[in-house]
Amino acid sequence: MQTIGLGYDSHRFGPDGVLKLGGVEIPHDCGLLGHSDADALLHAVTDAILGAAGHDDIGELFPDTDPQHRGADSSVFLARALEIASDQGLAVVNCDATVLAQEPKLAEHKKRIKANLATLLSIPIERVAVKAKTNELMGFVGRCEGIAVIASVMLSDAAD
Ligand code: MG
């Protein structure tokens, strides 16, 4: 059996802070605001895994009202989603993500992000795609107010 999940997330830029995408620090003059480390890419991938495993969203597992998750490394959320999938006998086949960011330019960072995602998901790097798009200056992404990410993940029976 194979199942597919779709995840979406967005975060606003703050006045300062560290920008993290896919668990990788990206040099930029400001970071994203959020209850956790605001890693929109890991959040979207986590939601995609949960969706493929028939669960709802990351917020149900890790409410942003829980002080325990303040500043949390989002790889913890991803690991929990993988655990939920694994409990159902499901393993990740591939991950395809699109990051919508007017800035910073991500081309030079994509390799590092892909490598880290592959490690976090325990799949070969060839099964991970990270695309970066500007939003052609349109909308909140185009106005550099924040970053959005769309991700899909396929799960299959671990035994396959
Ligand atoms: Mg989020």
CSV table of C-alpha atoms in Angstrom, one decimal, residues 13-138:
chain,number,residue,atom,x,y,z
A,13,PHE,CA,9.7,37.3,9.0
A,14,GLY,CA,10.6,38.8,12.3
A,15,PRO,CA,12.9,41.8,13.0
A,16,ASP,CA,15.9,39.6,13.7
A,17,GLY,CA,16.6,36.0,14.6
A,18,VAL,CA,17.9,32.9,12.8
A,19,LEU,CA,16.3,31.6,9.5
A,20,LYS,CA,16.0,27.8,9.5
A,21,LEU,CA,14.7,25.8,6.6
A,22,GLY,CA,14.8,22.0,6.5
A,23,GLY,CA,16.8,22.1,9.7
A,24,VAL,CA,19.5,24.2,8.1
A,25,GLU,CA,20.5,27.7,9.1
A,26,ILE,CA,20.3,30.1,6.1
A,27,PRO,CA,22.3,33.3,6.3
A,28,HIS,CA,19.8,36.2,6.2
A,29,ASP,CA,19.3,39.5,8.0
A,30,CYS,CA,16.2,38.1,9.8
A,31,GLY,CA,14.5,34.9,10.8
A,32,LEU,CA,10.9,33.6,10.8
A,33,LEU,CA,8.6,34.2,13.7
A,34,GLY,CA,7.0,31.2,15.4
A,35,HIS,CA,6.3,29.4,18.7
A,36,SER,CA,9.0,26.8,17.8
A,37,ASP,CA,12.0,27.5,15.6
A,38,ALA,CA,9.6,28.4,12.8
A,39,ASP,CA,11.1,26.0,10.3
A,40,ALA,CA,8.3,26.2,7.7
A,41,LEU,CA,9.9,23.5,5.6
A,42,LEU,CA,10.1,21.0,8.4
A,43,HIS,CA,6.5,21.9,9.4
A,44,ALA,CA,5.2,21.3,5.9
A,45,VAL,CA,7.0,18.0,5.5
A,46,THR,CA,5.8,16.9,9.0
A,47,ASP,CA,2.2,17.7,7.9
A,48,ALA,CA,2.7,15.8,4.7
A,49,ILE,CA,3.8,12.7,6.6
A,50,LEU,CA,0.9,13.0,9.1
A,51,GLY,CA,-1.5,13.5,6.2
A,52,ALA,CA,-0.2,10.4,4.4
A,53,ALA,CA,-0.6,8.5,7.7
A,54,GLY,CA,-4.2,9.6,8.0
A,55,HIS,CA,-3.7,12.1,10.7
A,56,ASP,CA,-4.7,15.7,10.7
A,57,ASP,CA,-2.2,18.5,11.4
A,58,ILE,CA,0.9,19.2,13.4
A,59,GLY,CA,-0.9,21.7,15.6
A,60,GLU,CA,-3.0,18.8,17.1
A,61,LEU,CA,0.2,17.0,18.2
A,62,PHE,CA,2.2,20.0,19.1
A,63,PRO,CA,-0.1,22.9,20.1
A,64,ASP,CA,1.5,26.3,19.8
A,65,THR,CA,0.0,27.0,23.2
A,66,ASP,CA,2.3,24.4,24.8
A,67,PRO,CA,5.2,26.2,26.5
A,68,GLN,CA,7.2,22.9,26.2
A,69,HIS,CA,7.5,23.6,22.4
A,70,ARG,CA,8.7,27.2,22.7
A,71,GLY,CA,11.7,27.5,20.5
A,72,ALA,CA,11.7,23.8,19.8
A,73,ASP,CA,13.9,22.3,17.2
A,74,SER,CA,11.3,21.3,14.6
A,75,SER,CA,13.1,18.1,13.7
A,76,VAL,CA,11.5,16.8,16.9
A,77,PHE,CA,8.1,17.2,15.3
A,78,LEU,CA,9.3,15.5,12.2
A,79,ALA,CA,10.7,12.6,14.2
A,80,ARG,CA,7.3,12.2,16.0
A,81,ALA,CA,5.4,12.1,12.6
A,82,LEU,CA,7.8,9.4,11.4
A,83,GLU,CA,7.2,7.4,14.5
A,84,ILE,CA,3.4,7.6,14.0
A,85,ALA,CA,3.9,6.4,10.4
A,86,SER,CA,6.3,3.7,11.5
A,87,ASP,CA,3.7,2.5,14.1
A,88,GLN,CA,1.4,1.9,11.1
A,89,GLY,CA,4.1,0.0,9.3
A,90,LEU,CA,4.7,2.9,6.9
A,91,ALA,CA,8.0,4.3,5.7
A,92,VAL,CA,8.8,7.4,3.6
A,93,VAL,CA,9.4,6.7,-0.1
A,94,ASN,CA,10.1,10.3,-1.2
A,95,CYS,CA,9.7,13.9,-0.4
A,96,ASP,CA,9.0,16.8,-2.8
A,97,ALA,CA,9.0,20.3,-1.4
A,98,THR,CA,8.6,23.8,-2.9
A,99,VAL,CA,9.7,26.8,-0.9
A,100,LEU,CA,8.1,30.1,-1.8
A,101,ALA,CA,10.5,32.8,-0.8
A,102,GLN,CA,11.1,36.2,-2.5
A,103,GLU,CA,14.2,36.4,-0.4
A,104,PRO,CA,16.7,35.1,0.5
A,105,LYS,CA,17.8,33.3,-2.7
A,106,LEU,CA,18.0,29.6,-1.8
A,107,ALA,CA,19.8,28.2,-4.8
A,108,GLU,CA,23.1,28.0,-3.1
A,109,HIS,CA,21.6,26.4,0.0
A,110,LYS,CA,19.4,23.7,-1.6
A,111,LYS,CA,22.0,21.0,-1.5
A,112,ARG,CA,22.5,21.4,2.2
A,113,ILE,CA,18.8,21.4,2.8
A,114,LYS,CA,18.3,18.3,0.7
A,115,ALA,CA,21.1,16.5,2.4
A,116,ASN,CA,19.7,17.3,5.9
A,117,LEU,CA,16.1,16.4,4.9
A,118,ALA,CA,17.4,13.0,3.5
A,119,THR,CA,19.1,12.4,6.8
A,120,LEU,CA,16.1,13.3,8.9
A,121,LEU,CA,13.8,11.2,6.7
A,122,SER,CA,16.3,8.3,6.5
A,123,ILE,CA,16.0,8.1,2.7
A,124,PRO,CA,18.6,8.6,-0.1
A,125,ILE,CA,19.1,12.2,-1.2
A,126,GLU,CA,17.9,11.2,-4.7
A,127,ARG,CA,14.4,10.8,-3.2
A,128,VAL,CA,14.3,14.4,-1.9
A,129,ALA,CA,13.5,17.4,-4.0
A,130,VAL,CA,13.6,20.9,-2.8
A,131,LYS,CA,12.5,23.6,-5.2
A,132,ALA,CA,12.8,27.3,-4.5
A,133,LYS,CA,10.5,29.8,-6.2
A,134,THR,CA,10.0,33.5,-5.8
A,135,ASN,CA,6.4,34.6,-6.0
A,136,GLU,CA,7.1,37.0,-8.8
A,137,LEU,CA,6.8,39.9,-6.3
A,138,MET,CA,3.1,39.0,-5.7
